[in-house]
Amino acid sequence: MNPSEQEKGKFGFIIHPLEARRDVARKYPIARFLPTCAVEFFLKYKSPVMLSHITGIRSATGAEAEGWFIGCPLTPKQMLTLPLEFVWKRIIEAGMLAADAGAKILGLGAFTSVVGDGGVTVAKNLPIAVTTGNSYTVATAVEGALKAAEMVGLQPAECSAAVVGAAGSIGKTCAKLLSGEVAELVLVGRNPTRLQEALGEIREGAKSKLIVASGVEEGLRNADIVITVTSAVDVVIQPKWLKKGSVVCDVARPRDVSHRVAKEREDVLVIEGGVVEVPGEPDFGFDFGFPPKTAYACMSETMMLALERRYENFTLGKDVSVQQVEEMQRLAQKHGFRLAGFRSFERPVTQEQIERVRRAAGR
């Protein structure tokens, strides 16, 4: 093996506080004693920071990678309300920190992958490759939704499923992947014309019975499995619309599912997508709220591309193709990344929650 093959893959990954006081306190403990408005004021004028050096990632092939977490000090609320040019500037500054550290590809975490044009402008202004991680996020969302359904006693091949936001690019890809796994698939969207166009694409190769619904409440009425991925700013799924014993995978940012579901519907399981087990002995050097040796799917996509030395703009913009999803599934299998658990509203899903849904549905 020549020296270039022995070199570790190098990546950077941007993370940011999802909730001002709680998440900023992970780095600056004093934040938990300050009002939220004061923390957000501080964040607005703070530059991106290097948070940690990531080591110990070792593929099943023997390849290794190292990386850096870069903190972009803006909350989702700030990214949605501050001028877009200001937000882009902060993300690009964070990307430059990763490049200066030696990273050759940058992953955009959480809202940094959503804001604006989905990473296109950021990539144009950085000397390194960029990916949003959305391809592997979609892969784990579909895999996770089907696995969670089985855990609560459902048989996907006999189920009715719904994709909310099916007319969008990511929703359409989720629908294509689901259309061979369930008995019935409801495509939910607000724009009838775009929904019919999506139906035409999804119908090719679909095994499921396909139904179109223009209203969310109507589309979820009989759905055992729901994947929701709209671009709505406000929540679109309310507690009373969900079927007892159903599983909902919320891929959207901002969230599509109301927080009230967690409080009012103990007979429904809501997940955010999969927790991914990272191969080797990964040490992230920073507590982002996950169990040891696990990461978000978007982080894992960045790691896999680094392990492959594929320093290219892989998933950018708002589109995710089935081919991209399948490629990330192939790389996950090759390198030893696998689904290891679920999270719901920022907390781990417990066995007690799963059993509660099973009992409520009489399974």
Coordinates of C-alpha atoms in Angstrom, one line a residue:
M1 CA 0.0 0.0 0.0
N2 CA 1.5 3.3 -1.0
P3 CA 1.5 6.4 1.4
S4 CA -1.4 8.1 -0.3
E5 CA -3.6 5.0 0.4
Q6 CA -2.6 5.0 4.0
E7 CA -3.5 8.6 4.6
K8 CA -6.6 9.2 6.6
G9 CA -9.7 10.7 5.0
K10 CA -10.3 14.2 6.4
F11 CA -13.6 15.9 6.9
G12 CA -15.3 18.7 8.7
F13 CA -18.8 18.8 10.0
I14 CA -20.8 21.9 11.0
I15 CA -23.1 21.7 14.0
H16 CA -25.1 24.4 15.7
P17 CA -27.4 24.9 18.7
L18 CA -30.9 23.6 18.1
E19 CA -32.1 25.3 21.4
A20 CA -30.1 28.3 22.6
R21 CA -29.7 27.9 26.3
R22 CA -29.5 24.0 26.5
D23 CA -27.1 23.5 23.6
V24 CA -24.9 26.5 24.1
A25 CA -24.4 25.4 27.8
R26 CA -22.7 22.2 26.5
K27 CA -19.7 24.5 25.6
Y28 CA -20.4 27.5 27.9
P29 CA -22.2 26.4 31.1
I30 CA -23.1 29.9 32.1
A31 CA -25.7 30.0 29.3
R32 CA -28.1 27.9 31.3
F33 CA -28.5 30.7 33.8
L34 CA -29.2 33.4 31.1
P35 CA -32.4 34.3 29.4
T36 CA -32.8 32.9 25.9
C37 CA -32.8 36.4 24.3
A38 CA -29.4 37.1 25.9
V39 CA -27.9 33.9 24.6
E40 CA -29.2 34.5 21.1
F41 CA -27.8 38.1 21.2
F42 CA -24.4 36.7 22.1
L43 CA -24.6 34.0 19.4
K44 CA -25.4 36.6 16.7
Y45 CA -22.1 38.4 17.2
K46 CA -19.9 35.3 17.8
S47 CA -17.7 33.8 15.2
P48 CA -17.7 30.1 14.4
V49 CA -15.5 28.0 16.6
M50 CA -13.5 24.8 16.4
L51 CA -15.2 22.5 18.8
S52 CA -13.3 19.2 18.7
H53 CA -11.0 16.8 16.8
I54 CA -12.7 13.6 15.8
T55 CA -10.6 10.4 15.9
G56 CA -10.9 6.6 15.9
I57 CA -13.1 6.2 12.8
R58 CA -12.1 2.9 11.2
S59 CA -13.9 1.3 8.3
A60 CA -14.6 -2.5 8.0
T61 CA -12.1 -2.2 5.0
G62 CA -9.4 -0.9 7.3
A63 CA -9.6 2.7 6.0
E64 CA -9.5 5.4 8.6
A65 CA -10.8 9.0 8.8
E66 CA -10.4 12.0 11.1
G67 CA -12.4 15.1 11.3
W68 CA -13.4 18.3 13.1
F69 CA -16.6 19.5 14.5
I70 CA -17.1 23.2 13.8
G71 CA -19.7 25.2 15.7
C72 CA -21.8 27.7 13.8
P73 CA -23.3 29.9 16.5
L74 CA -26.8 30.3 15.2
T75 CA -30.0 28.7 16.2
P76 CA -32.7 27.5 13.8
K77 CA -34.9 30.5 14.7
Q78 CA -32.0 32.8 13.8
M79 CA -31.3 31.0 10.6
L80 CA -34.9 31.5 9.6
T81 CA -35.2 35.1 10.6
L82 CA -31.8 36.7 10.0
P83 CA -30.9 38.0 6.5
L84 CA -29.9 35.0 4.3
E85 CA -26.6 36.6 3.3
F86 CA -25.7 36.9 7.0
V87 CA -26.4 33.3 7.7
W88 CA -24.5 32.1 4.6
K89 CA -21.5 34.2 5.7
R90 CA -21.5 32.5 9.1
I91 CA -21.7 29.0 7.5
I92 CA -18.9 29.8 5.0
E93 CA -16.7 31.1 7.9
A94 CA -17.3 27.8 9.7
G95 CA -16.4 25.9 6.5
M96 CA -13.1 27.9 6.2
L97 CA -12.2 26.8 9.7
A98 CA -12.6 23.1 8.6
A99 CA -10.5 23.7 5.5
D100 CA -7.8 25.4 7.5
A101 CA -7.7 22.4 9.8
G102 CA -7.1 20.1 6.8
A103 CA -10.6 18.9 6.0
K104 CA -11.2 18.0 2.3
I105 CA -15.0 17.6 2.5
L106 CA -17.5 19.4 4.7
G107 CA -20.8 18.1 6.0
L108 CA -23.6 20.6 6.7
G109 CA -25.6 19.6 9.8
A110 CA -29.2 20.3 10.8
F111 CA -30.4 23.7 9.6
T112 CA -27.2 24.6 7.8
S113 CA -28.2 22.0 5.2
V114 CA -31.7 23.5 4.8
V115 CA -31.2 27.3 4.8
G116 CA -31.2 29.0 1.4
D117 CA -30.3 26.7 -1.6
G118 CA -29.3 23.6 0.3
G119 CA -25.5 24.2 0.3
V120 CA -25.0 25.3 -3.3
T121 CA -23.9 28.8 -2.4
V122 CA -21.8 27.6 0.5
A123 CA -20.0 25.1 -1.8
K124 CA -19.3 27.8 -4.4
N125 CA -17.5 29.9 -1.7
L126 CA -15.4 27.1 -0.2
P127 CA -12.1 25.5 -1.4
I128 CA -13.3 22.1 -0.3
A129 CA -16.2 19.7 -1.3
V130 CA -19.6 20.0 0.5
T131 CA -22.4 17.6 1.2
T132 CA -25.7 18.1 3.1
G133 CA -25.8 14.4 4.1
N134 CA -29.4 14.2 2.9
S135 CA -28.9 11.1 0.8
Y136 CA -28.0 8.9 3.8
T137 CA -30.6 10.8 5.9
V138 CA -33.3 9.6 3.4
A139 CA -31.9 6.1 3.4
T140 CA -32.0 5.8 7.2
A141 CA -35.4 7.5 7.4
V142 CA -37.1 4.9 5.2
E143 CA -35.1 2.0 6.8
G144 CA -35.9 3.4 10.2
A145 CA -39.6 3.9 9.6
L146 CA -39.9 0.3 8.4
K147 CA -37.9 -1.1 11.3
A148 CA -39.8 1.0 13.9
A149 CA -43.1 -0.2 12.4
E150 CA -42.0 -3.8 12.9
M151 CA -40.9 -3.0 16.5
V152 CA -44.4 -1.8 17.4
G153 CA -46.0 -4.9 15.8
L154 CA -46.8 -3.8 12.3
Q155 CA -46.1 -5.8 9.1
P156 CA -45.1 -3.2 6.5
A157 CA -46.1 -5.3 3.6
E158 CA -49.7 -5.2 4.9
C159 CA -49.7 -1.5 5.9
S160 CA -50.9 1.7 4.5
A161 CA -48.2 4.4 4.5
A162 CA -48.2 8.1 3.7
V163 CA -45.5 10.5 2.6
V164 CA -46.3 14.1 3.5
G165 CA -44.6 16.4 1.1
A166 CA -44.5 13.8 -1.6
A167 CA -44.4 16.4 -4.4
G168 CA -41.1 17.7 -3.2
S169 CA -37.8 16.2 -4.3
I170 CA -36.9 14.5 -1.0
G171 CA -40.5 13.4 -0.4
K172 CA -40.7 11.9 -3.9
T173 CA -37.5 9.9 -3.3
C174 CA -38.9 8.6 0.0
A175 CA -42.1 7.6 -1.8
K176 CA -40.2 5.8 -4.5
L177 CA -38.3 3.8 -1.9
L178 CA -41.4 3.0 0.1
S179 CA -43.6 2.1 -3.0
G180 CA -42.1 -1.4 -3.1
E181 CA -42.4 -2.1 0.7
V182 CA -46.0 -1.4 1.7
A183 CA -49.5 -2.4 0.5
E184 CA -50.8 1.1 0.0
L185 CA -49.0 4.4 -0.3
V186 CA -50.8 7.8 0.1
L187 CA -49.0 10.8 -1.5
V188 CA -49.8 14.0 0.4
G189 CA -49.1 17.5 -0.9
R190 CA -50.6 20.9 -1.2
N191 CA -50.1 21.5 -4.9
P192 CA -52.4 19.2 -6.9
T193 CA -50.5 19.8 -10.2
R194 CA -47.1 18.9 -8.7
L195 CA -48.6 16.0 -6.8
Q196 CA -50.0 14.5 -10.1
E197 CA -46.5 15.0 -11.7
A198 CA -44.9 13.2 -8.7
L199 CA -47.5 10.4 -9.0
G200 CA -46.5 9.8 -12.6
E201 CA -42.8 9.4 -11.6
I202 CA -43.5 7.2 -8.6
R203 CA -45.9 5.0 -10.5
E204 CA -43.0 3.6 -12.6
G205 CA -41.9 0.5 -10.8
A206 CA -44.2 0.9 -7.9
K207 CA -45.7 -2.2 -6.3
S208 CA -48.0 -0.4 -3.8
K209 CA -51.4 0.8 -4.5
L210 CA -51.0 4.6 -4.9
I211 CA -53.4 7.2 -3.7
V212 CA -53.3 11.0 -3.8
A213 CA -54.5 13.3 -1.0
S214 CA -54.3 17.1 -1.0
G215 CA -55.0 17.4 2.7
V216 CA -52.8 16.2 5.5
E217 CA -55.6 15.2 7.8
E218 CA -57.2 13.2 5.0
G219 CA -53.9 11.6 3.9
L220 CA -53.1 10.4 7.5
R221 CA -56.5 9.0 8.3
N222 CA -55.6 5.3 7.7
A223 CA -51.8 5.6 7.6
D224 CA -49.9 3.0 9.8
I225 CA -46.5 4.4 8.7
V226 CA -45.9 8.1 7.9
I227 CA -42.8 9.8 6.6
T228 CA -43.1 13.6 6.6
V229 CA -40.7 15.9 4.8
T230 CA -42.3 19.2 3.9
S231 CA -40.7 22.6 3.6
A232 CA -43.3 24.2 5.8
V233 CA -42.2 26.8 8.4
D234 CA -45.0 25.8 10.9
V235 CA -46.1 22.3 12.0
V236 CA -48.4 20.5 9.7
I237 CA -49.2 17.3 11.6
Q238 CA -51.5 17.6 14.7
P239 CA -52.1 14.9 17.3
K240 CA -55.7 14.1 16.5
W241 CA -54.9 13.3 12.9
L242 CA -52.7 10.2 13.6
K243 CA -53.9 6.7 13.7
K244 CA -53.6 4.7 16.9
G245 CA -50.5 2.5 16.9
S246 CA -48.9 4.3 14.0
V247 CA -45.2 5.3 13.4
V248 CA -44.2 8.7 12.2
C249 CA -40.7 9.5 10.9
D250 CA -40.2 13.3 10.8
V251 CA -37.4 14.2 8.4
A252 CA -38.3 17.9 8.0
R253 CA -36.4 20.8 9.5
P254 CA -38.3 22.8 10.9
R255 CA -40.3 19.9 12.3
D256 CA -43.5 18.9 10.7
V257 CA -44.9 17.1 13.8
S258 CA -46.3 19.2 16.6
H259 CA -44.6 18.7 20.0
R260 CA -48.1 18.2 21.3
V261 CA -48.0 14.7 19.8
A262 CA -45.4 13.6 22.4
K263 CA -47.6 14.9 25.2
E264 CA -51.1 13.8 23.9
R265 CA -50.5 10.7 21.9
E266 CA -48.7 8.0 23.8
D267 CA -50.2 5.5 21.4
V268 CA -48.1 6.9 18.5
L269 CA -44.3 6.6 18.0
V270 CA -42.6 9.6 16.5
I271 CA -39.0 9.2 15.4
E272 CA -36.6 11.7 13.8
G273 CA -34.8 9.2 11.7
G274 CA -32.0 6.8 12.7
V275 CA -29.1 6.8 15.1
V276 CA -26.2 5.4 13.2
E277 CA -23.4 3.3 14.7
V278 CA -20.0 4.4 13.5
P279 CA -17.4 1.7 12.9
G280 CA -14.1 1.6 14.8
E281 CA -13.6 3.4 18.2
P282 CA -14.9 6.9 17.3
D283 CA -14.1 9.7 19.8
F284 CA -16.0 12.8 18.8
G285 CA -14.5 14.9 21.5
F286 CA -17.8 16.7 22.0
D287 CA -21.2 15.8 23.5
F288 CA -23.9 16.5 21.0
G289 CA -26.5 14.4 22.9
F290 CA -26.0 11.0 21.2
P291 CA -24.9 7.7 22.9
P292 CA -21.1 6.9 22.5
K293 CA -20.0 5.7 19.1
T294 CA -23.2 6.9 17.3
A295 CA -23.9 9.8 15.0
Y296 CA -26.6 11.4 12.9
A297 CA -27.0 10.0 9.4
C298 CA -25.8 13.3 7.8
M299 CA -22.6 13.1 9.8
S300 CA -22.2 9.5 8.7
E301 CA -22.5 10.4 5.0
T302 CA -19.7 12.9 5.4
M303 CA -17.5 10.3 7.2
M304 CA -18.2 7.7 4.5
L305 CA -17.2 10.0 1.7
A306 CA -14.0 10.8 3.6
L307 CA -13.2 7.1 4.1
E308 CA -13.7 6.7 0.3
R309 CA -11.5 9.8 -0.4
R310 CA -14.4 11.0 -2.5
Y311 CA -13.9 14.7 -2.1
E312 CA -16.8 15.8 -4.3
N313 CA -20.0 17.8 -3.8
F314 CA -22.2 14.8 -3.3
T315 CA -25.6 15.8 -2.0
L316 CA -26.3 19.5 -2.7
G317 CA -29.4 21.6 -3.4
K318 CA -32.9 20.4 -2.7
D319 CA -32.8 17.3 -4.8
V320 CA -31.9 13.8 -3.7
S321 CA -32.1 10.9 -6.2
V322 CA -32.8 7.3 -5.6
Q323 CA -29.3 6.6 -7.1
Q324 CA -27.7 8.8 -4.5
V325 CA -29.6 7.1 -1.7
E326 CA -28.6 3.6 -3.0
E327 CA -25.0 4.7 -3.3
M328 CA -24.9 5.7 0.4
Q329 CA -26.6 2.5 1.4
R330 CA -23.8 0.6 -0.5
L331 CA -21.1 2.6 1.2
A332 CA -22.7 2.1 4.6
Q333 CA -22.6 -1.6 4.1
K334 CA -19.1 -1.5 2.7
H335 CA -17.6 0.5 5.6
G336 CA -19.7 -0.9 8.5
F337 CA -22.2 1.9 9.3
R338 CA -25.6 0.6 10.5
L339 CA -28.8 1.8 12.1
A340 CA -28.5 1.5 15.9
G341 CA -31.5 3.2 17.5
F342 CA -34.0 6.0 17.3
R343 CA -34.6 9.5 18.7
S344 CA -37.9 11.3 19.3
F345 CA -38.0 15.1 19.9
E346 CA -34.3 15.2 20.8
R347 CA -34.4 12.2 23.2
P348 CA -33.7 8.5 22.8
V349 CA -36.7 6.3 22.1
T350 CA -37.1 3.8 25.0
Q351 CA -38.4 0.3 25.0
E352 CA -41.1 1.5 27.3
Q353 CA -42.4 3.9 24.6
I354 CA -42.4 1.1 22.0
E355 CA -44.3 -1.3 24.3
R356 CA -46.8 1.5 25.1
V357 CA -47.6 1.9 21.4
R358 CA -47.9 -1.9 20.9
R359 CA -50.3 -2.2 23.9
A360 CA -52.4 0.8 22.8
A361 CA -52.9 -0.7 19.4
G362 CA -53.8 -4.1 20.9
R363 CA -50.7 -5.8 19.4

